[in-house]
Coordinates of C-alpha atoms in Angstrom, one line a residue:
K151 CA -39.6 -13.3 -39.6
L152 CA -38.5 -13.4 -35.8
I153 CA -36.9 -16.7 -36.0
L154 CA -35.0 -15.5 -39.4
L155 CA -34.5 -12.2 -37.9
D156 CA -33.4 -14.2 -34.0
S157 CA -31.3 -16.2 -36.1
L158 CA -29.0 -13.7 -38.3
L159 CA -28.8 -11.4 -34.7
Q160 CA -27.1 -14.4 -32.9
E161 CA -24.5 -15.4 -36.3
M162 CA -23.8 -11.4 -36.1
F163 CA -23.1 -11.7 -32.2
R164 CA -21.0 -14.7 -32.7
I165 CA -18.8 -12.7 -35.5
L166 CA -18.4 -9.9 -33.3
N167 CA -17.3 -11.9 -30.5
I168 CA -14.8 -13.7 -32.8
L169 CA -13.4 -10.6 -33.9
F170 CA -13.5 -9.0 -30.1
L171 CA -11.1 -12.0 -29.3
A172 CA -8.7 -11.8 -31.9
S173 CA -8.7 -7.9 -31.6
L174 CA -7.6 -9.2 -28.4
S175 CA -4.9 -11.5 -29.2
Y176 CA -3.6 -8.9 -31.4
A177 CA -2.9 -6.2 -29.2
D178 CA -1.3 -8.5 -26.9
K179 CA 1.4 -9.6 -29.5
I180 CA 4.5 -7.9 -29.6
K181 CA 5.4 -5.1 -31.6
V182 CA 7.5 -5.0 -34.3
L183 CA 9.0 -2.6 -37.1
S184 CA 11.3 -4.1 -39.3
F185 CA 13.5 -1.7 -41.5
G186 CA 14.4 -4.2 -44.2
G187 CA 12.8 -8.1 -44.1
N188 CA 11.6 -8.3 -48.2
G189 CA 15.4 -9.9 -49.5
N190 CA 17.8 -13.0 -48.0
I191 CA 18.5 -12.2 -44.6
G192 CA 15.5 -10.0 -43.6
S193 CA 12.8 -12.3 -45.0
S194 CA 14.2 -15.1 -43.8
T195 CA 14.1 -13.8 -40.1
L196 CA 10.3 -12.4 -40.8
S197 CA 9.0 -15.6 -41.7
Q198 CA 10.6 -17.3 -38.6
L199 CA 9.2 -14.8 -36.5
I200 CA 5.8 -15.1 -38.3
K201 CA 5.7 -19.0 -37.4
T202 CA 5.9 -18.1 -34.0
D203 CA 3.1 -16.6 -34.0
R204 CA 3.8 -14.1 -31.2
F205 CA 4.9 -10.8 -33.3
D206 CA 2.5 -7.9 -34.4
I207 CA 4.8 -7.1 -37.9
S208 CA 5.2 -3.7 -40.0
I209 CA 7.7 -3.4 -42.5
V210 CA 9.5 -0.8 -44.4
T211 CA 11.2 -1.0 -47.6
R212 CA 11.4 0.7 -51.3
G213 CA 8.7 -1.8 -52.3
A214 CA 10.0 -4.9 -54.2
W215 CA 9.5 -8.7 -53.2
H216 CA 12.9 -11.2 -53.9
W217 CA 12.1 -14.0 -54.3
D218 CA 9.2 -15.8 -53.0
S219 CA 9.1 -12.8 -50.4
K220 CA 5.5 -11.7 -51.5
E221 CA 4.0 -15.4 -50.7
R222 CA 6.0 -15.4 -47.5
I223 CA 6.1 -12.2 -45.9
K224 CA 3.9 -9.9 -47.4
P225 CA 0.2 -11.2 -46.4
F226 CA 1.6 -11.2 -42.9
V227 CA 3.1 -8.0 -42.3
Q228 CA 2.1 -4.6 -42.8
Q229 CA 4.4 -2.7 -45.6
Y230 CA 5.1 1.2 -45.6
T231 CA 7.3 2.1 -48.5
C232 CA 10.6 4.3 -48.2
N233 CA 13.3 5.4 -49.3
R234 CA 16.0 5.3 -46.9
E235 CA 18.6 7.2 -49.1
Y236 CA 16.4 10.3 -49.8
E237 CA 17.7 13.5 -49.8
P238 CA 16.2 16.4 -50.4
E239 CA 16.9 18.9 -53.2
C240 CA 17.6 21.6 -50.1
A241 CA 20.2 19.1 -49.1
A242 CA 22.0 20.7 -51.3
N243 CA 21.9 24.1 -50.0
K244 CA 25.3 24.5 -47.7
T245 CA 23.5 27.7 -46.1
A246 CA 19.9 26.0 -45.9
T247 CA 18.3 26.6 -41.9
D248 CA 15.3 25.2 -42.2
C249 CA 16.0 21.5 -44.2
D250 CA 14.8 18.6 -42.9
I251 CA 17.2 16.0 -44.6
N252 CA 15.5 13.0 -42.2
A253 CA 14.8 10.9 -45.0
L254 CA 12.1 8.7 -42.9
R255 CA 10.7 12.2 -42.5
Q256 CA 9.9 12.2 -46.7
C257 CA 7.6 9.6 -45.6
P258 CA 4.2 10.3 -44.5
E259 CA 2.2 7.2 -44.1
L260 CA 5.2 5.4 -42.1
I261 CA 5.6 9.0 -40.1
K262 CA 2.2 9.0 -39.5
F263 CA 1.9 4.9 -38.4
I264 CA 5.1 5.7 -36.2
S265 CA 3.5 9.0 -35.0
E266 CA 0.0 6.7 -33.8
T267 CA 1.9 4.0 -32.0
E268 CA 2.9 4.3 -28.4
H269 CA 5.3 1.7 -28.8
F270 CA 7.6 -0.7 -30.6
D271 CA 8.9 -3.6 -28.5
L272 CA 11.6 -4.9 -31.4
V273 CA 13.1 -2.6 -34.2
L274 CA 14.8 -4.7 -36.6
D275 CA 17.3 -2.9 -39.5
F276 CA 18.5 -5.0 -41.7
S277 CA 18.9 -2.5 -44.5
A278 CA 21.3 0.4 -42.8
Y279 CA 24.5 0.7 -45.2
H280 CA 25.1 4.4 -43.7
P281 CA 25.2 5.8 -40.2
K282 CA 22.9 8.2 -41.5
W283 CA 20.1 5.8 -41.8
V284 CA 20.3 4.5 -38.3
H285 CA 20.4 8.2 -37.0
D286 CA 16.8 9.0 -38.7
S287 CA 15.7 5.7 -38.0
V288 CA 16.1 6.6 -33.6
Q289 CA 15.4 10.4 -34.1
V290 CA 12.2 9.7 -35.4
L291 CA 11.4 6.8 -33.3
K292 CA 12.4 8.2 -30.2
G293 CA 11.4 7.4 -26.7
K294 CA 9.5 5.0 -28.9
V295 CA 12.2 1.7 -28.7
G296 CA 12.5 -1.5 -26.7
L297 CA 15.1 -3.2 -28.4
Y298 CA 17.3 -2.3 -31.1
I299 CA 18.3 -4.6 -33.2
Y300 CA 21.3 -3.9 -36.6
I301 CA 21.9 -6.3 -38.0
S302 CA 25.7 -5.4 -38.9
T303 CA 29.1 -7.5 -40.6
D304 CA 32.4 -9.3 -40.2
S305 CA 33.7 -6.1 -41.8
V306 CA 34.3 -4.2 -39.1
Y307 CA 36.9 -6.0 -38.2
E308 CA 38.6 -4.8 -41.8
V309 CA 38.8 -1.2 -40.6
S310 CA 40.0 -1.6 -36.6
K311 CA 43.1 -2.5 -35.2
D312 CA 45.2 -4.8 -36.3
K313 CA 45.7 -7.9 -33.2
P314 CA 48.3 -8.8 -31.2
I315 CA 47.7 -12.4 -32.1
R316 CA 46.9 -14.5 -35.1
R317 CA 43.4 -15.6 -33.7
A318 CA 39.7 -15.3 -35.0
S319 CA 38.0 -12.1 -34.3
K320 CA 36.6 -11.4 -31.1
E321 CA 33.4 -8.3 -30.7
A322 CA 36.0 -6.6 -28.3
D323 CA 38.5 -6.4 -31.4
A324 CA 36.6 -4.1 -33.4
I325 CA 38.4 -0.9 -32.0
R326 CA 38.7 2.1 -34.7
P327 CA 42.9 3.1 -34.9
T328 CA 43.1 6.4 -33.0
D329 CA 45.2 7.7 -35.7
E330 CA 43.2 10.4 -38.6
N331 CA 44.4 8.9 -41.2
E332 CA 44.6 5.4 -40.7
I333 CA 41.0 5.7 -40.1
E334 CA 40.5 7.3 -43.6
L335 CA 42.9 4.8 -45.1
L336 CA 40.9 2.0 -43.9
K337 CA 37.7 3.9 -44.9
K338 CA 39.0 3.9 -49.0
K339 CA 39.7 -0.1 -48.4
D340 CA 36.2 -1.3 -47.5
P341 CA 33.8 1.5 -47.4
Y342 CA 31.5 -1.1 -46.5
G343 CA 32.8 -2.1 -43.5
H344 CA 33.6 1.1 -42.3
Y345 CA 29.9 2.9 -42.4
K346 CA 28.5 -0.7 -40.7
L347 CA 30.9 -0.1 -38.1
A348 CA 29.4 3.9 -37.9
G349 CA 25.9 2.3 -37.5
E350 CA 27.3 0.7 -34.5
E351 CA 28.8 3.7 -33.1
A352 CA 25.5 5.7 -33.4
L353 CA 23.8 3.1 -31.9
A354 CA 26.1 3.1 -28.5
Y355 CA 25.8 7.5 -29.0
Y356 CA 22.6 7.3 -28.8
G357 CA 22.4 4.2 -25.6
R358 CA 24.5 6.4 -23.7
K359 CA 23.1 10.0 -24.4
D360 CA 19.2 8.6 -24.2
G361 CA 18.8 5.2 -22.7
V362 CA 18.3 3.4 -26.1
Q363 CA 18.7 -0.4 -25.8
W364 CA 20.5 -2.2 -29.4
V365 CA 22.2 -5.3 -29.9
A366 CA 24.4 -5.3 -33.4
L367 CA 24.6 -8.7 -34.8
R368 CA 27.9 -8.8 -36.8
L369 CA 27.6 -11.6 -39.6
S370 CA 30.0 -13.3 -41.8
D371 CA 29.2 -14.0 -45.7
V372 CA 26.1 -15.5 -45.6
I373 CA 24.9 -18.2 -47.1
G374 CA 21.8 -20.2 -47.7
P375 CA 18.2 -19.9 -49.7
R376 CA 17.5 -17.0 -51.6
D377 CA 20.6 -15.1 -51.9
T378 CA 20.3 -12.0 -53.6
T379 CA 24.0 -11.1 -54.1
L380 CA 23.7 -15.0 -56.1
R381 CA 27.5 -15.7 -55.4
W382 CA 26.0 -19.0 -54.4
W383 CA 24.5 -19.8 -56.7
V384 CA 26.8 -18.8 -59.5
Y385 CA 29.3 -21.3 -58.0
H386 CA 26.8 -23.9 -57.8
M387 CA 26.0 -23.7 -61.4
W388 CA 29.8 -23.3 -62.4
V389 CA 29.8 -27.1 -60.3
K390 CA 26.7 -28.1 -61.8
F391 CA 27.6 -28.2 -65.2
Y392 CA 31.1 -28.2 -64.7
D393 CA 31.7 -30.9 -67.1
E394 CA 29.4 -28.6 -70.3
I395 CA 31.6 -26.0 -69.0
S396 CA 35.0 -27.9 -68.6
K397 CA 36.9 -24.3 -67.2
P398 CA 38.6 -24.6 -63.8
I399 CA 36.7 -22.5 -61.2
P400 CA 39.2 -19.6 -60.5
I401 CA 40.6 -18.5 -57.0
P402 CA 42.5 -15.5 -56.7
E403 CA 45.6 -16.1 -55.6
I404 CA 45.7 -13.6 -53.0
M405 CA 42.7 -15.4 -51.4
A406 CA 43.9 -19.1 -52.0
D407 CA 44.4 -20.1 -48.5
K408 CA 42.6 -17.5 -46.7
V409 CA 40.6 -18.7 -43.9
E410 CA 36.9 -17.4 -42.9
S411 CA 33.5 -17.6 -41.3
M412 CA 30.6 -18.2 -43.1
T413 CA 27.1 -17.2 -41.6
Y414 CA 23.6 -19.7 -42.1
V415 CA 21.0 -17.1 -43.2
E416 CA 18.3 -19.3 -40.4
D417 CA 20.6 -19.0 -38.1
V418 CA 20.3 -15.0 -38.1
G419 CA 16.5 -15.6 -36.8
Q420 CA 17.5 -17.8 -34.5
A421 CA 19.8 -15.1 -32.8
V422 CA 17.4 -12.6 -33.0
L423 CA 14.9 -14.7 -30.9
K424 CA 17.0 -15.4 -28.2
V425 CA 18.0 -11.7 -28.3
Y426 CA 14.9 -10.6 -27.6
D427 CA 14.0 -13.5 -25.2
L428 CA 16.9 -12.9 -23.3
G429 CA 16.1 -9.3 -21.8
S430 CA 18.2 -6.4 -21.2
S431 CA 20.9 -8.9 -19.6
A432 CA 22.1 -9.5 -22.8
W433 CA 21.7 -6.1 -24.5
N434 CA 23.8 -3.3 -25.7
Q435 CA 26.8 -4.9 -27.4
A436 CA 27.8 -6.9 -30.2
Y437 CA 27.3 -10.8 -31.2
N438 CA 29.2 -12.5 -34.1
I439 CA 27.1 -15.2 -35.4
A440 CA 28.3 -17.7 -37.6
L441 CA 28.9 -21.1 -38.5
D442 CA 31.4 -23.3 -36.0
E443 CA 32.9 -24.1 -39.3
E444 CA 35.6 -22.5 -41.0
F445 CA 36.2 -22.2 -44.8
T446 CA 38.6 -21.4 -47.7
L447 CA 37.1 -21.2 -51.3
S448 CA 38.5 -24.4 -52.3
S449 CA 37.3 -26.1 -49.3
F450 CA 33.4 -24.2 -50.1
L451 CA 33.6 -25.7 -53.5
L452 CA 34.7 -28.9 -52.2
R453 CA 31.4 -29.1 -50.3
L454 CA 29.8 -28.2 -53.2
R455 CA 31.1 -30.5 -55.1
D456 CA 30.3 -33.7 -53.0
G457 CA 27.0 -32.5 -52.1
L458 CA 26.1 -32.2 -55.6
G459 CA 27.4 -35.2 -56.5
K460 CA 29.8 -34.4 -59.1
E461 CA 33.8 -36.5 -59.5
K462 CA 35.3 -33.7 -61.2
V463 CA 35.7 -30.6 -60.8
L464 CA 39.1 -28.5 -60.6
S465 CA 39.8 -24.8 -59.3
D466 CA 42.6 -22.2 -60.7
V467 CA 44.8 -20.6 -58.6
T468 CA 45.5 -17.0 -60.3
T469 CA 46.9 -13.3 -60.5
K470 CA 43.9 -12.7 -63.3
Q471 CA 41.6 -9.8 -62.0
D472 CA 38.6 -10.6 -64.3
I473 CA 37.3 -13.3 -63.1
F474 CA 34.4 -14.0 -61.0
H475 CA 35.1 -14.0 -57.2
G476 CA 32.5 -14.3 -54.3
F477 CA 34.0 -16.0 -51.5
P478 CA 35.5 -14.9 -49.6
S479 CA 34.8 -10.9 -48.8
V480 CA 36.8 -10.0 -45.6
M481 CA 40.8 -10.4 -45.3
S482 CA 41.0 -10.4 -41.6
G483 CA 40.0 -14.0 -41.2
P484 CA 37.4 -15.9 -39.3
V485 CA 35.3 -14.6 -36.4
D486 CA 34.8 -16.4 -32.8
I487 CA 31.2 -16.8 -31.6
S488 CA 31.9 -17.9 -28.5
K489 CA 30.2 -15.3 -26.8
A490 CA 27.3 -15.7 -28.8
E491 CA 27.5 -19.2 -27.8
E492 CA 27.8 -18.5 -23.6
I493 CA 25.4 -15.7 -23.2
L494 CA 22.8 -16.4 -26.2
G495 CA 22.5 -20.2 -25.8
F496 CA 23.9 -19.6 -29.9
V497 CA 23.3 -23.0 -31.5
P498 CA 24.8 -22.5 -35.0
T499 CA 23.4 -24.8 -37.7
P500 CA 25.5 -27.8 -38.4
V501 CA 27.4 -27.7 -42.0
E502 CA 25.9 -30.5 -43.2
T503 CA 22.0 -29.7 -43.0
V504 CA 23.3 -26.3 -44.4
F505 CA 24.8 -27.8 -47.5
K506 CA 22.1 -30.3 -48.2
D507 CA 18.8 -27.5 -47.7
A508 CA 20.8 -25.0 -49.8
I509 CA 21.9 -27.4 -52.3
A510 CA 18.4 -28.5 -52.5
F511 CA 16.8 -25.2 -52.6
Y512 CA 19.1 -24.0 -55.4
E513 CA 17.8 -26.7 -57.4
G514 CA 14.3 -26.0 -57.1
A515 CA 15.3 -23.1 -57.8
F516 CA 16.7 -23.5 -61.0
V517 CA 13.3 -24.4 -62.6
K518 CA 11.0 -22.4 -60.4
Y519 CA 12.3 -18.8 -60.4
E520 CA 12.5 -17.9 -64.1
T521 CA 14.1 -14.2 -63.1
E522 CA 16.6 -14.8 -60.8
R523 CA 18.1 -18.2 -63.5
D524 CA 17.9 -15.1 -65.9
L525 CA 20.4 -13.0 -63.5
V526 CA 22.4 -15.6 -62.2
L527 CA 23.2 -17.6 -66.2
R528 CA 23.9 -13.9 -66.9
V529 CA 27.2 -13.8 -64.6
L530 CA 27.4 -17.7 -65.7
F531 CA 28.0 -17.1 -69.4
D532 CA 30.0 -14.2 -68.8
Y533 CA 32.3 -15.1 -66.4
A534 CA 32.2 -19.2 -66.9
V535 CA 31.2 -20.4 -70.4
E536 CA 33.7 -19.7 -73.9
K537 CA 32.4 -19.6 -77.0
D538 CA 32.5 -23.1 -77.6
R539 CA 31.1 -24.6 -75.1
K540 CA 27.9 -22.3 -74.7
E541 CA 26.3 -25.5 -77.6
A542 CA 26.6 -27.7 -74.5
V543 CA 25.8 -25.5 -71.5
Y544 CA 22.5 -24.7 -73.3
A545 CA 21.1 -28.5 -74.1
S546 CA 22.1 -29.1 -70.2
I547 CA 19.9 -26.3 -69.5
D548 CA 17.2 -27.0 -72.3
R549 CA 17.3 -30.9 -70.7
I550 CA 16.4 -30.1 -67.0
L551 CA 14.0 -27.2 -67.6
T552 CA 12.2 -29.9 -70.3
E553 CA 12.2 -33.0 -68.2
A554 CA 10.6 -30.3 -65.5
G555 CA 8.0 -29.1 -68.2
L556 CA 9.0 -26.2 -69.0
V557 CA 9.5 -25.2 -72.4
D558 CA 12.0 -22.1 -72.6
K559 CA 11.6 -19.9 -76.8
R560 CA 14.6 -17.4 -76.0
L561 CA 17.3 -20.6 -74.7
R562 CA 16.3 -22.3 -78.3
K563 CA 16.6 -19.2 -80.0
K564 CA 20.1 -19.3 -78.8
R565 CA 21.4 -22.5 -79.8
K566 CA 20.3 -21.8 -83.1
G567 CA 22.9 -21.0 -85.6
D568 CA 25.6 -22.5 -82.9
L569 CA 25.1 -26.5 -83.6
A570 CA 27.6 -28.8 -82.5
G571 CA 28.0 -31.6 -85.3
L572 CA 30.0 -34.9 -85.2
P573 CA 33.6 -34.7 -86.3
T574 CA 34.3 -35.2 -89.9
T575 CA 35.9 -39.0 -91.2
E576 CA 39.1 -36.4 -91.9
Q577 CA 39.7 -35.8 -87.6
K578 CA 41.5 -38.1 -85.4
K579 CA 39.2 -41.1 -84.4
E580 CA 39.6 -40.3 -81.1
E581 CA 38.1 -37.0 -81.2
L582 CA 35.0 -38.8 -82.2

């Protein structure tokens, strides 16, 4: 019995020692608070941080897990649920004097965690679409933030003063007009750009007022795996099933020759790591993050066609309004990434790799992710597939899923009663 007890004690001390050493290692990790991280850009970035094993990550979301973020991200982070858009009832009362409208303070578990945490080395903000959200975050985190990285957009150039010459937008170009009426007109034209720039301005304000260290990463249209906007995947499916759809892909006439930049989603994580590791000499400023090649919608579709191995895919430059249009989302043209290259050492992923990896992901996703597949097919059928082409498209989809060992009974049900058949002998021979 004594020998058995001794063995048990030794094993217990061994386990306690392992746990102690693990806690020391855990305490030494870089403490991260991420607003967002379950979607496209956020999950890609956090996945890269997780792989380094350098970071202790907590995330704030509304609770949903997009694509495979439940497997890629959730097991490796501490998650807090909070709605940054929430407004208490008292907010509607203009005369209320004791109304706390800070949305984060309405989330007790999050506030408890923040109050018990002495310092966050890094705050990542993927989800702030309104300056109030930035104000709320900075206020509850006052005195606790090492660096605040705000994921911004090239849409800020849409609400800025016109450039003196036609060229790619540089970071210094994000300056609002001095005329208030012009600011309001630009806000109506692009509210997203207006509010994202206001978020940057809020951080700059707290930088001057309270010494908050910040960086804004301005992204162009983001492409790559796990796109929650489904823009890439709709075009991908249109090209993939082009023979069955037999309808040219529309390009808005106003956008036909419009050149834009695009940002590969995996490059955002690279930029975040470089910004943090370089230290304060690289902080308190904005950086454009994008690929080093520029695109029109037509050139994007051409690369997609070639990547999918299709021979004949046509586009249609049109003035119609009721069409699918995913890219570009800005009118101000491409961005200049030379600042990020020179200061951060940012190296954009080669375009060939981007298209190869993204195409491979969505080819696999068609079989693997039923929910997302349903969403993209709904858009495809709404915008691309005419009634007389539905059977051909359904048949091709059914064939792909069947080859993968899947049977979608809903799909086969849709095919019933709308089956194509051979032409009769009364029709012209060339139709056979």
